[in-house]
CSV table of C-alpha atoms and ligand atoms in Angstrom, one decimal:
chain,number,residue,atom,x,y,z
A,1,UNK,CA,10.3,-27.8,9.0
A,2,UNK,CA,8.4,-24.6,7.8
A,3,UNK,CA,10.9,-24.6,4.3
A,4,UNK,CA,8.3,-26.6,2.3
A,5,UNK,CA,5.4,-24.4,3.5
A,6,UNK,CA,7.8,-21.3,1.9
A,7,UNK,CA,8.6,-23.2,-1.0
A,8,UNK,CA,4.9,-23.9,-1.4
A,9,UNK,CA,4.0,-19.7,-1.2
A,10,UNK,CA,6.4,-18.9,-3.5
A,11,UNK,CA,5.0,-21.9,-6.1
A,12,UNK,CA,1.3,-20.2,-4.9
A,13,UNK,CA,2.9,-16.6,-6.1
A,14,UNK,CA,4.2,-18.0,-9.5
A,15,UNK,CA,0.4,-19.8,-9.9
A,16,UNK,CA,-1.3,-16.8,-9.3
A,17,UNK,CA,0.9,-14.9,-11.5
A,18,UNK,CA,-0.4,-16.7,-14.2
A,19,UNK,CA,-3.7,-15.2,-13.9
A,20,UNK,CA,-3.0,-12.3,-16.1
A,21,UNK,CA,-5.0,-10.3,-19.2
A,22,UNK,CA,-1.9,-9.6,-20.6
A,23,UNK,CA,0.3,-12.4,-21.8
A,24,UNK,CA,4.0,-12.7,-20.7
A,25,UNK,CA,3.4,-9.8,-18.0
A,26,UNK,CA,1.5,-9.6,-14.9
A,27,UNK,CA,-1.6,-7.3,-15.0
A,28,UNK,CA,-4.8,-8.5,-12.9
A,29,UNK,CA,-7.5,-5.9,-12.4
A,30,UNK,CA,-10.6,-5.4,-10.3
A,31,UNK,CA,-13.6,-7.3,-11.2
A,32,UNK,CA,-11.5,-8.9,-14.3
A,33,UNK,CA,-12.1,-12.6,-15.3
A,34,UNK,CA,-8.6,-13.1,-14.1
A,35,UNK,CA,-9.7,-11.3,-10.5
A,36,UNK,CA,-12.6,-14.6,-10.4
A,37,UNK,CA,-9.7,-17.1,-11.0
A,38,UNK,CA,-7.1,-15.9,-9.1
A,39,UNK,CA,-9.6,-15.7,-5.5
A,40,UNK,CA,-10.8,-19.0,-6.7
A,41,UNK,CA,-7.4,-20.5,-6.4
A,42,UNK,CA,-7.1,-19.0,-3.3
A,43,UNK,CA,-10.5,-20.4,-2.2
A,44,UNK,CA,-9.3,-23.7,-2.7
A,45,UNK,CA,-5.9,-22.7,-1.0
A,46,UNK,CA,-7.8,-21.5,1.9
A,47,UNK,CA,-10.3,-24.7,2.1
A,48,UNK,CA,-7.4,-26.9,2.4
A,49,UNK,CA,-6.0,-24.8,5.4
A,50,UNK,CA,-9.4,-25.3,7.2
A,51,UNK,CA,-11.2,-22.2,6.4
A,52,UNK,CA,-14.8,-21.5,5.7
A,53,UNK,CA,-14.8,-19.4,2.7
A,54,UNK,CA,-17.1,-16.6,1.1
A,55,UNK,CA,-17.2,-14.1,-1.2
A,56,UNK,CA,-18.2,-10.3,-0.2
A,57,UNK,CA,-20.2,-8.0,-1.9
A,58,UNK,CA,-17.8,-6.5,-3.6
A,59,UNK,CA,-16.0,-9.2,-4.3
A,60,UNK,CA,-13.0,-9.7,-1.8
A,61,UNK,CA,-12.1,-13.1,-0.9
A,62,UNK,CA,-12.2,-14.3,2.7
A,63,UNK,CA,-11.7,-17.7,4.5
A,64,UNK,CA,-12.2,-18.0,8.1
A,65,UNK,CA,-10.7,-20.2,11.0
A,66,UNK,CA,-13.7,-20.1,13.2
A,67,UNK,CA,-13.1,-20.6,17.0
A,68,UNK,CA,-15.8,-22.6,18.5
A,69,UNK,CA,-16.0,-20.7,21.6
A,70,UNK,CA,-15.7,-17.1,20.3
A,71,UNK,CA,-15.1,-14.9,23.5
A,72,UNK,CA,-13.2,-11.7,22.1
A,73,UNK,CA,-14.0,-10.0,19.0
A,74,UNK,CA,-12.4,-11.3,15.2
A,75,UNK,CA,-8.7,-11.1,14.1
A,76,UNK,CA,-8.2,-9.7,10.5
A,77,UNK,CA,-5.0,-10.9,8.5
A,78,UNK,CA,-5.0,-9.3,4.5
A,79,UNK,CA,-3.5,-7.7,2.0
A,80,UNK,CA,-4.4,-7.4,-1.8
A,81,UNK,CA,-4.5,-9.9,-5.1
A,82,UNK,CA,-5.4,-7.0,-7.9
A,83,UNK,CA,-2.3,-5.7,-9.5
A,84,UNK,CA,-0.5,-2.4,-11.3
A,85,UNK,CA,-0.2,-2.7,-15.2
A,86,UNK,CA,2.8,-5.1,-15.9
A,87,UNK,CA,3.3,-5.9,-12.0
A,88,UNK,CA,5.5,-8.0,-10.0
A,89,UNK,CA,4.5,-11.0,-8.2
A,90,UNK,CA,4.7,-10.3,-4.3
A,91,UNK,CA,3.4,-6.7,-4.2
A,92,UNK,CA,0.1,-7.4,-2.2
A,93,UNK,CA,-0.2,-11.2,-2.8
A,94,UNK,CA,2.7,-12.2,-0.6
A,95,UNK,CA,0.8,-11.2,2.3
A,96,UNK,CA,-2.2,-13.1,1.2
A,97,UNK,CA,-0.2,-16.4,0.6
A,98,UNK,CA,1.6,-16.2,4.0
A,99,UNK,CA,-1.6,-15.7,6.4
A,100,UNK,CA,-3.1,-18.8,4.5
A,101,UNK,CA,0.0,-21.0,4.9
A,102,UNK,CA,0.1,-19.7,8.9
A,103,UNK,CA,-3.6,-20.8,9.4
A,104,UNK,CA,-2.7,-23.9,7.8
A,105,UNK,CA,0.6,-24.5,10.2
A,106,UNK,CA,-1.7,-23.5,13.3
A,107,UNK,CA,-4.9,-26.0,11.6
A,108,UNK,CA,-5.2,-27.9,14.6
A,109,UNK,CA,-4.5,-25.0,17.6
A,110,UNK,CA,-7.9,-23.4,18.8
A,111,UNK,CA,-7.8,-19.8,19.3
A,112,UNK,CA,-10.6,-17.9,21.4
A,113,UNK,CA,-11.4,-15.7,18.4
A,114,UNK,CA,-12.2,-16.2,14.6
A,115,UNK,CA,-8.9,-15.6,12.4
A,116,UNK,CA,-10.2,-14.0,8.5
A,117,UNK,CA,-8.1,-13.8,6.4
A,118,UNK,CA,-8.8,-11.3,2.9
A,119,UNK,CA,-7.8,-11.0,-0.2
A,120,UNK,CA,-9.2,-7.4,-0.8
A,121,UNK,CA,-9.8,-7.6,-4.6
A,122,UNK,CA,-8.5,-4.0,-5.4
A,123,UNK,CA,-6.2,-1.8,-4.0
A,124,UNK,CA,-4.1,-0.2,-6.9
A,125,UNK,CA,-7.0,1.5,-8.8
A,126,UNK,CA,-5.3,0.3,-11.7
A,127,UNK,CA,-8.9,-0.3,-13.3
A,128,UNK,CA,-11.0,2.4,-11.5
A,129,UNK,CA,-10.0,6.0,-11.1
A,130,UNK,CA,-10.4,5.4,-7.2
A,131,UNK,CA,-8.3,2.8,-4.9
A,132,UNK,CA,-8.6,0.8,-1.6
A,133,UNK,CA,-12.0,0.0,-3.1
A,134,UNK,CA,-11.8,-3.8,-1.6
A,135,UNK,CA,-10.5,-2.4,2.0
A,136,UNK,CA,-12.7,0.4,1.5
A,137,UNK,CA,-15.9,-2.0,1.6
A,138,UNK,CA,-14.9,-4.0,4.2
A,139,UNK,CA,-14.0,-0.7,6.9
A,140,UNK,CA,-17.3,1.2,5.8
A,141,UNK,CA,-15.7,3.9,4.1
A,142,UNK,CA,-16.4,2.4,0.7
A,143,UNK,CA,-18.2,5.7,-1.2
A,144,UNK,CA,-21.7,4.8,-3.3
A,145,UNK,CA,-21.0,7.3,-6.0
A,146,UNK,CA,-17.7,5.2,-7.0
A,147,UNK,CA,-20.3,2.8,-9.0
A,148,UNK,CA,-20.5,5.6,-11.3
A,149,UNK,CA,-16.9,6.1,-12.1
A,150,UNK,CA,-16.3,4.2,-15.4
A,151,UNK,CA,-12.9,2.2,-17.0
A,152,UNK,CA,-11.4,3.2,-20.1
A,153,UNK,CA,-13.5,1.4,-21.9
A,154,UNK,CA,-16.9,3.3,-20.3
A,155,UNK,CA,-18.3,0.4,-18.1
A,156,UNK,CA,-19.1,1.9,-15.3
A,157,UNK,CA,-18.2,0.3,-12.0
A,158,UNK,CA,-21.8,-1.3,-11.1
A,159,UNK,CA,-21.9,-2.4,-15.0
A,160,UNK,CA,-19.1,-4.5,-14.2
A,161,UNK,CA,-19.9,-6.0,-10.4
A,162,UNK,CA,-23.1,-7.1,-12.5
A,163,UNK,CA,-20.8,-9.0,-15.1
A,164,UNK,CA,-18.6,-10.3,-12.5
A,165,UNK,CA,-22.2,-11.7,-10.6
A,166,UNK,CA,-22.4,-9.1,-7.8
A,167,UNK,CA,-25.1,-7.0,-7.1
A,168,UNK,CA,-24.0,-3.3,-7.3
A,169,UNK,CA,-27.2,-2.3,-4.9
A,170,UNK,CA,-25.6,-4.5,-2.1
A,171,UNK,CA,-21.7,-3.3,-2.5
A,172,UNK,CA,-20.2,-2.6,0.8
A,173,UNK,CA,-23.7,-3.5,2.8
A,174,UNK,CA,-21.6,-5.7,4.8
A,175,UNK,CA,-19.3,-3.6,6.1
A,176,UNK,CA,-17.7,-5.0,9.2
A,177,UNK,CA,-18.4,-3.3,12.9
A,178,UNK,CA,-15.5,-1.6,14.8
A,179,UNK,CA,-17.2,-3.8,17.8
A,180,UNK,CA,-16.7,-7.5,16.1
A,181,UNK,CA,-13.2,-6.7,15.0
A,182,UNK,CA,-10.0,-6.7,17.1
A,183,UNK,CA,-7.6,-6.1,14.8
A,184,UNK,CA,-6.3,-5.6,11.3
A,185,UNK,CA,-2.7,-7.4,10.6
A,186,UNK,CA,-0.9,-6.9,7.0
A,187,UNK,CA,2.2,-8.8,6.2
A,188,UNK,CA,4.0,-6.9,2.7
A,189,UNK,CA,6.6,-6.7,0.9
A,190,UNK,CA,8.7,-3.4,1.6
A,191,UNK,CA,9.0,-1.6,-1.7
A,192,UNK,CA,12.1,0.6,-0.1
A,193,UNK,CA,15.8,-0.5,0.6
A,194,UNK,CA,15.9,-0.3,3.7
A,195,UNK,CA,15.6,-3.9,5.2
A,196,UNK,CA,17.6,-4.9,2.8
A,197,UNK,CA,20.5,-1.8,3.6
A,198,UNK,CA,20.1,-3.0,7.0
A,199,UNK,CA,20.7,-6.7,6.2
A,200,UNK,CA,17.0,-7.8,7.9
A,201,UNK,CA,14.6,-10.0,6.8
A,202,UNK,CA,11.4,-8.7,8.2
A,203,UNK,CA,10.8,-5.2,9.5
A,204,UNK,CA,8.3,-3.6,12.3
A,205,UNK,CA,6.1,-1.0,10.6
A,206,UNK,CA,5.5,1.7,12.8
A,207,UNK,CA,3.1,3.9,10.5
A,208,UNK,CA,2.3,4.7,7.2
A,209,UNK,CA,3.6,8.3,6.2
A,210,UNK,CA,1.0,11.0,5.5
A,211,UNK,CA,1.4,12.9,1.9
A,212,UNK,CA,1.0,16.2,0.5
A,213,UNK,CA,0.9,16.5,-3.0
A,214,UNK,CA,1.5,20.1,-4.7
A,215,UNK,CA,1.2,21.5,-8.2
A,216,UNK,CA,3.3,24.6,-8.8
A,217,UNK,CA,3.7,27.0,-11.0
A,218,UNK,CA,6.5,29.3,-11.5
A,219,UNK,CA,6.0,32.8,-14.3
A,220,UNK,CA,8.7,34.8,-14.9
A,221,UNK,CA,9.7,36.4,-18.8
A,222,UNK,CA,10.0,34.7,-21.9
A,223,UNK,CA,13.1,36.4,-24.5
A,224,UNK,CA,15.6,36.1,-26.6
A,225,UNK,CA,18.1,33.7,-25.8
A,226,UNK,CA,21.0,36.1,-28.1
A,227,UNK,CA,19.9,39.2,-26.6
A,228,UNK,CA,18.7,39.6,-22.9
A,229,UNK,CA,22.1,39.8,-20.7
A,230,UNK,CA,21.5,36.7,-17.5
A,231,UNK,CA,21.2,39.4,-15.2
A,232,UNK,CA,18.0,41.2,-16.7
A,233,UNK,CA,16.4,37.9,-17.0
A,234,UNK,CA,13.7,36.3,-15.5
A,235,UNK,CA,14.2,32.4,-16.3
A,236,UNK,CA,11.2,30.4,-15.0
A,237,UNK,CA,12.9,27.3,-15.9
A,238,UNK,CA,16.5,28.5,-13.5
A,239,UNK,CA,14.2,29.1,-10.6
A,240,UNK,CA,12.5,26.3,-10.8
A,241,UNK,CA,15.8,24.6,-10.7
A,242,UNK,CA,16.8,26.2,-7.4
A,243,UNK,CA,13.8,25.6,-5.7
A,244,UNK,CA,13.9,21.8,-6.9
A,245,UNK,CA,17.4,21.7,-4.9
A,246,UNK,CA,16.1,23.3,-2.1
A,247,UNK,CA,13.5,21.4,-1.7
A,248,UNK,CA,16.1,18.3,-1.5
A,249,UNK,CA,18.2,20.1,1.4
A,250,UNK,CA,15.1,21.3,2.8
A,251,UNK,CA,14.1,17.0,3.0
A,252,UNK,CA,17.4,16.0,4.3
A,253,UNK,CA,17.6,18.5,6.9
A,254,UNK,CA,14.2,17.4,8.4
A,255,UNK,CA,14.2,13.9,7.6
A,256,UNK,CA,11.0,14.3,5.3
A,257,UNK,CA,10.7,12.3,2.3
A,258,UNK,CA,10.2,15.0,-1.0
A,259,UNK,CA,10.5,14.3,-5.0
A,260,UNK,CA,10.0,16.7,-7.7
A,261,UNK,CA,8.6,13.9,-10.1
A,262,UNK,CA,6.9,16.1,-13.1
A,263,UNK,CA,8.6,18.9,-14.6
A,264,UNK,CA,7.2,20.8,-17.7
A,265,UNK,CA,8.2,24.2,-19.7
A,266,UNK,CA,5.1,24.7,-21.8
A,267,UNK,CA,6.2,26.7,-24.4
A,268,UNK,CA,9.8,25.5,-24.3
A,269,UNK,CA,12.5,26.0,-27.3
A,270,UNK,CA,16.1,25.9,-27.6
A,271,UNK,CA,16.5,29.7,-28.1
A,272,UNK,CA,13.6,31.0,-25.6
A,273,UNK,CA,14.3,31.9,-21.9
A,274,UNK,CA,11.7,29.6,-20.1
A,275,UNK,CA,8.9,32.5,-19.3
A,276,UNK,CA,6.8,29.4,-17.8
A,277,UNK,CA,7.4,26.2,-16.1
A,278,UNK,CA,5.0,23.6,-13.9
A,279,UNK,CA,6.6,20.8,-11.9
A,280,UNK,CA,4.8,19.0,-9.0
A,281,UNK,CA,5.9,18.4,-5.0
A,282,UNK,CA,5.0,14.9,-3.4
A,283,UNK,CA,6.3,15.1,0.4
A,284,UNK,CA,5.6,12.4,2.9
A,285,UNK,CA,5.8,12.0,6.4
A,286,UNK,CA,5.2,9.6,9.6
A,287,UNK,CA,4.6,12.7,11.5
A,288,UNK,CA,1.5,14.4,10.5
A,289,UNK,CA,1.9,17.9,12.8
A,290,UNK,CA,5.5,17.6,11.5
A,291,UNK,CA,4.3,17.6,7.9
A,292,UNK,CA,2.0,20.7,8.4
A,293,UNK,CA,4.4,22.8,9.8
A,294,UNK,CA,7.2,21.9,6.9
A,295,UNK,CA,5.3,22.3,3.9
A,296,UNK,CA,4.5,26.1,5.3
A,297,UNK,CA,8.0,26.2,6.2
A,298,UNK,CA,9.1,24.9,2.8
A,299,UNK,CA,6.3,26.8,1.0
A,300,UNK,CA,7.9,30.5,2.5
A,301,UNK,CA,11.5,29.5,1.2
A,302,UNK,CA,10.4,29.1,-2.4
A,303,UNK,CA,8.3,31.9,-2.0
A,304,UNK,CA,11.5,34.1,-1.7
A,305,UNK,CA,13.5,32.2,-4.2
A,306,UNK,CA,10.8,33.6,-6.7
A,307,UNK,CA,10.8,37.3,-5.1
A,308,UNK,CA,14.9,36.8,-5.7
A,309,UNK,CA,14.3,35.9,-9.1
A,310,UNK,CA,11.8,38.5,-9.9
A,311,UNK,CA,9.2,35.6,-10.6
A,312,UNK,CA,6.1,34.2,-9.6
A,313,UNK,CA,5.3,31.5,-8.0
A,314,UNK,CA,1.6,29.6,-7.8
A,315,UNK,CA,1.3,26.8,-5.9
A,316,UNK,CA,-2.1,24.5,-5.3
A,317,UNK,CA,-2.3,21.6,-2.4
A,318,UNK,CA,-4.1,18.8,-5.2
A,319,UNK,CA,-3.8,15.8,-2.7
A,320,UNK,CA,-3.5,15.3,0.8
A,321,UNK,CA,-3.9,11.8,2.9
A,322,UNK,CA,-3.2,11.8,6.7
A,323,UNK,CA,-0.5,9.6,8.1
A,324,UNK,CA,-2.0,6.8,10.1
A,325,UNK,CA,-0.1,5.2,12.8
A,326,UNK,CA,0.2,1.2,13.1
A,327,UNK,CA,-1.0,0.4,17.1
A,328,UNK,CA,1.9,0.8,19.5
A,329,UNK,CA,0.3,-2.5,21.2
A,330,UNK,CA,0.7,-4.2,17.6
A,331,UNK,CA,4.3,-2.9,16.8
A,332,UNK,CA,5.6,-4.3,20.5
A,333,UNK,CA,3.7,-7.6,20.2
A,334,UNK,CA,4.9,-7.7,16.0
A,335,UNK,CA,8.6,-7.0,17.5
A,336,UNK,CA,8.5,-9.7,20.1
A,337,UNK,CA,7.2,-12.3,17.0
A,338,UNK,CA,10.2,-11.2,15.4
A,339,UNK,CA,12.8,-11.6,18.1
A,340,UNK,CA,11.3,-15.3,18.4
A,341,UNK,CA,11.6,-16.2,15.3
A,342,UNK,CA,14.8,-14.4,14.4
A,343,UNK,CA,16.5,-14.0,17.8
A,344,UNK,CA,17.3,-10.6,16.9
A,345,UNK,CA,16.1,-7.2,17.7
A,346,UNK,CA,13.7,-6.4,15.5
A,347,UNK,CA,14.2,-3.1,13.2
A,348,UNK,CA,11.3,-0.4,13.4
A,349,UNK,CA,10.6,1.3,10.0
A,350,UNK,CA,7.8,3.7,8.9
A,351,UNK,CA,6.1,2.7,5.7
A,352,UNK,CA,6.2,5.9,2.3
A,353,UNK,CA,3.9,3.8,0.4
A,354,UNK,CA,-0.2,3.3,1.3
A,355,UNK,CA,-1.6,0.0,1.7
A,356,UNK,CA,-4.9,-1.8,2.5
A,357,UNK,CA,-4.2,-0.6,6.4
A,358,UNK,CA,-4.6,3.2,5.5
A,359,UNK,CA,-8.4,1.7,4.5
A,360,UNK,CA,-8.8,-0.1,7.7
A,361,UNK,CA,-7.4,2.0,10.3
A,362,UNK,CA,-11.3,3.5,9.9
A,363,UNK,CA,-12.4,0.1,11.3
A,364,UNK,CA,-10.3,-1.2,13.9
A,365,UNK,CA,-6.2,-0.6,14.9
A,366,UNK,CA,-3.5,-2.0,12.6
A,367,UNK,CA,0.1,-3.7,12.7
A,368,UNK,CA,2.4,-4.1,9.8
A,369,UNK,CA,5.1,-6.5,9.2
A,370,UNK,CA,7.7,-5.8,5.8
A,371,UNK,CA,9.2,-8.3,4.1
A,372,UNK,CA,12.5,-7.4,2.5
A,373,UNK,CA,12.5,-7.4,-1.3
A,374,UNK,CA,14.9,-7.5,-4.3
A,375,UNK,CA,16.9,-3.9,-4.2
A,376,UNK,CA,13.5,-1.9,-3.0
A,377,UNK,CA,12.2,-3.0,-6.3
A,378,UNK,CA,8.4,-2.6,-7.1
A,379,UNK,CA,5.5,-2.1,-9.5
A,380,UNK,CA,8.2,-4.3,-11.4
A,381,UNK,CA,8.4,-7.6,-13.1
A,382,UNK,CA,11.6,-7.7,-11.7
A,383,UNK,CA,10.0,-7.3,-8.0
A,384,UNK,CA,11.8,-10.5,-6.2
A,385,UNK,CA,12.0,-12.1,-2.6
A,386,UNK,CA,14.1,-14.8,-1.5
A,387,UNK,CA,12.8,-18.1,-0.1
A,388,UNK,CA,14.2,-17.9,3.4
A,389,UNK,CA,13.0,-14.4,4.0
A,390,UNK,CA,9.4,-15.7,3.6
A,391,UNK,CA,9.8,-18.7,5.6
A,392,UNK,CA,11.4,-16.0,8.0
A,393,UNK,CA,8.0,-13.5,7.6
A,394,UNK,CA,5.8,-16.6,8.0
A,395,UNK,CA,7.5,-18.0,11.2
A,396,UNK,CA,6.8,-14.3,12.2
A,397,UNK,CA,3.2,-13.9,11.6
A,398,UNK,CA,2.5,-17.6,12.9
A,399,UNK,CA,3.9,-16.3,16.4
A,400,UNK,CA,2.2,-13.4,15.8
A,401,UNK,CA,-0.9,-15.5,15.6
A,402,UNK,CA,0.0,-17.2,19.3
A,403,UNK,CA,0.8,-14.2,20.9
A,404,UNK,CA,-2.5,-12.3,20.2
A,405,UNK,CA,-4.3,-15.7,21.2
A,406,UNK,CA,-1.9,-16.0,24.7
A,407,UNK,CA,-2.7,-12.4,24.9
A,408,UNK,CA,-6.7,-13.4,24.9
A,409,UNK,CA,-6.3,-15.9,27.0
A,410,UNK,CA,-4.8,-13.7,29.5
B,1,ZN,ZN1,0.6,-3.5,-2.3
């Protein structure tokens, strides 16, 4: 019965992708003319499920079903239309589409709370130097001196709330309170293999993983490639290597996710011994206490690789977010929604990526449900999900929906 509502989100994902500045591809930044067009689609989308709609002051897109009888605090179902450069179609939007189609299944059910449902208008940062600025606005952690950061063409943030018709004075005024908010749900698509290793449609998000990021780097002595003998050298560019591979047995033996993703020698040439070379560490986990203690752990083992090599080895913490844990209450009702829908155990998995929830978990507690997608594949045009996986995730979140209301109706 639900297969046409799916078919209809995916026809909703392929409209929306349409609302693009570059032709052919998907790109759709923050406060963009295509940013106006795509929330007024989903204005109209959210009209015909019932909702009251309005614009925030920073420009996110809500609809609300309103109870008439209001006695416990608002529900919050989101996720995020803006887009990276040359993007896929589901990343953020999915979860937009399918709390508007479950609204519209559950039009004529009262619940004992409002139900909002966002469309935080930036997330990525693609346009801004700064991101979770729509989620940001909405939990009262949006910062005032982010008007000032400017795009790559120089318009500064306010500049450009005043061309879209917002009033930069008023951003993020209307922040919500922790008191008038219950909850914060986010349907998305995974962006990892692992539903899809595991042969699952949905997935229970138990957290999102905390990061480290680390610049390093490593000195040792520039010569002659002809000359020096190996064992009077020392090659910057051969410890580097070493630590690189122990940083990879270092991951697997603690179950910590860690990726050398930059790499550069300076002053490299074919017939120089490497005297320098800077490579960067991002390291992520669910456990934050866990991540601490690694990372000095880690930190003292390529320490003595360097003191091995007779090299030196500098190493600055440039980023650092704290892992934030979806609501246990939220993961066991999520889990019974899935074993409704699916009649299967539901599979737990902790999120590596950051998403609108990291910005909300300052206002209220969160749950996650994943939706499987394409080979992991992300940040893509090739980004895919099949048709009965969403109608799958939207049976999910519409029993999600009566759960949390039999749960307030005690
Ligand atoms: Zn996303």
């Amino acid at each position: 019965m639900t297969r046409t509502d799916s078919n209809i989100i995916m026809q909703r994902a392929d409209e929306l992708a349409q609302f693009t500045s570059t032709p052919g591809a998907l790109t759709r930044t923050y406060l963009s003319k295509q940013h106006k067009q795509a929330h007024q689609a989903l204005s109209e989308w959210m009209v015909q499920a019932g909702l009251e709609t309005w614009q925030d002051s920073v420009g996110n897109q809500w609809g609300r079903k309103v109870s008439a009888n209001p006695t416990q605090p608002t529900l919050i179902i989101g996720s995020h239309s803006d887009t990276v450069v040359n993007a896929g179609k589901y990343d953020g939007n999915l979860g937009i589409l399918l709390g508007i189609s479950a609204l519209q299944q559950l039009i004529d059910i009262e619940f004992p709370f409002h139900v909002d449902i966002v469309a935080f208008a930036d997330e990525e940062g693609t346009r801004f130097d700064t991101t979770l600025i729509g989620s940001s606005a909405t939990a009262g952690v949006f910062q005032p001196d982010w008007l000032e950061v400017e795009d790559k063409q120089g318009i500064s943030m306010a500049e450009a709330m005043l061309e879209f018709g917002l009033d930069p004075k008023k951003a993020a005024l209307d922040a919500r309170e922790p008191s008038e908010v219950q909850a914060y749900l986010e349907v998305h698509i995974e962006q990892g293999p692992v539903l899809e290793a595991e042969d699952r449609a949905v997935g229970v998000v138990t957290g999102i993983a905390g990061a480290k990021r680390y610049q390093f780097s490593v000195k040792g002595m520039a010569g002659h490639a002809g000359t020096v003998p190996l064992e009077m050298r020392a090659d910057a560019m051969c410890g580097m290597a070493q630590m690189t591979l122990a940083i990879e047995a270092f991951a697997k033996q603690n179950s910590l996710v860690a990726t050398v993703g930059k790499c550069e020698l300076p002053s490299g040439s074919v017939n120089v011994i490497p005297g320098v070379v800077n490579f960067t560490l991002d390291i992520r986990s669910l456990d934050q206490a866990k991540l601490d203690d690694y990372c000095e752990a880690l930190l003292a083992q390529l320490d003595d690789i360097a003191e091995q090599r007779g090299l030196s080895l500098k190493s600055e913490l440039f980023y650092e977010a704290e892992s934030v844990p979806c609501a246990e209450s939220l993961q066991q009702l999520w889990g019974s929604a899935v074993e409704l829908s699916t009649k299967q155990a539901p599979l737990f998995l902790a999120s590596g990526a950051g998403h609108d929830a990291l910005a909300m978990a300052h206002l209220t507690e969160v749950g996650m449900l994943f939706v499987r997608c394409d080979k992991g594949i992300s940040h893509n045009p090739r980004e895919a999900v099949n048709v009965q996986d969403v109608e799958v995730a939207l049976d999910c979140l519409k029993q999600m929906l009566l759960l949390l209301k039999e749960r307030a109706d005690g």
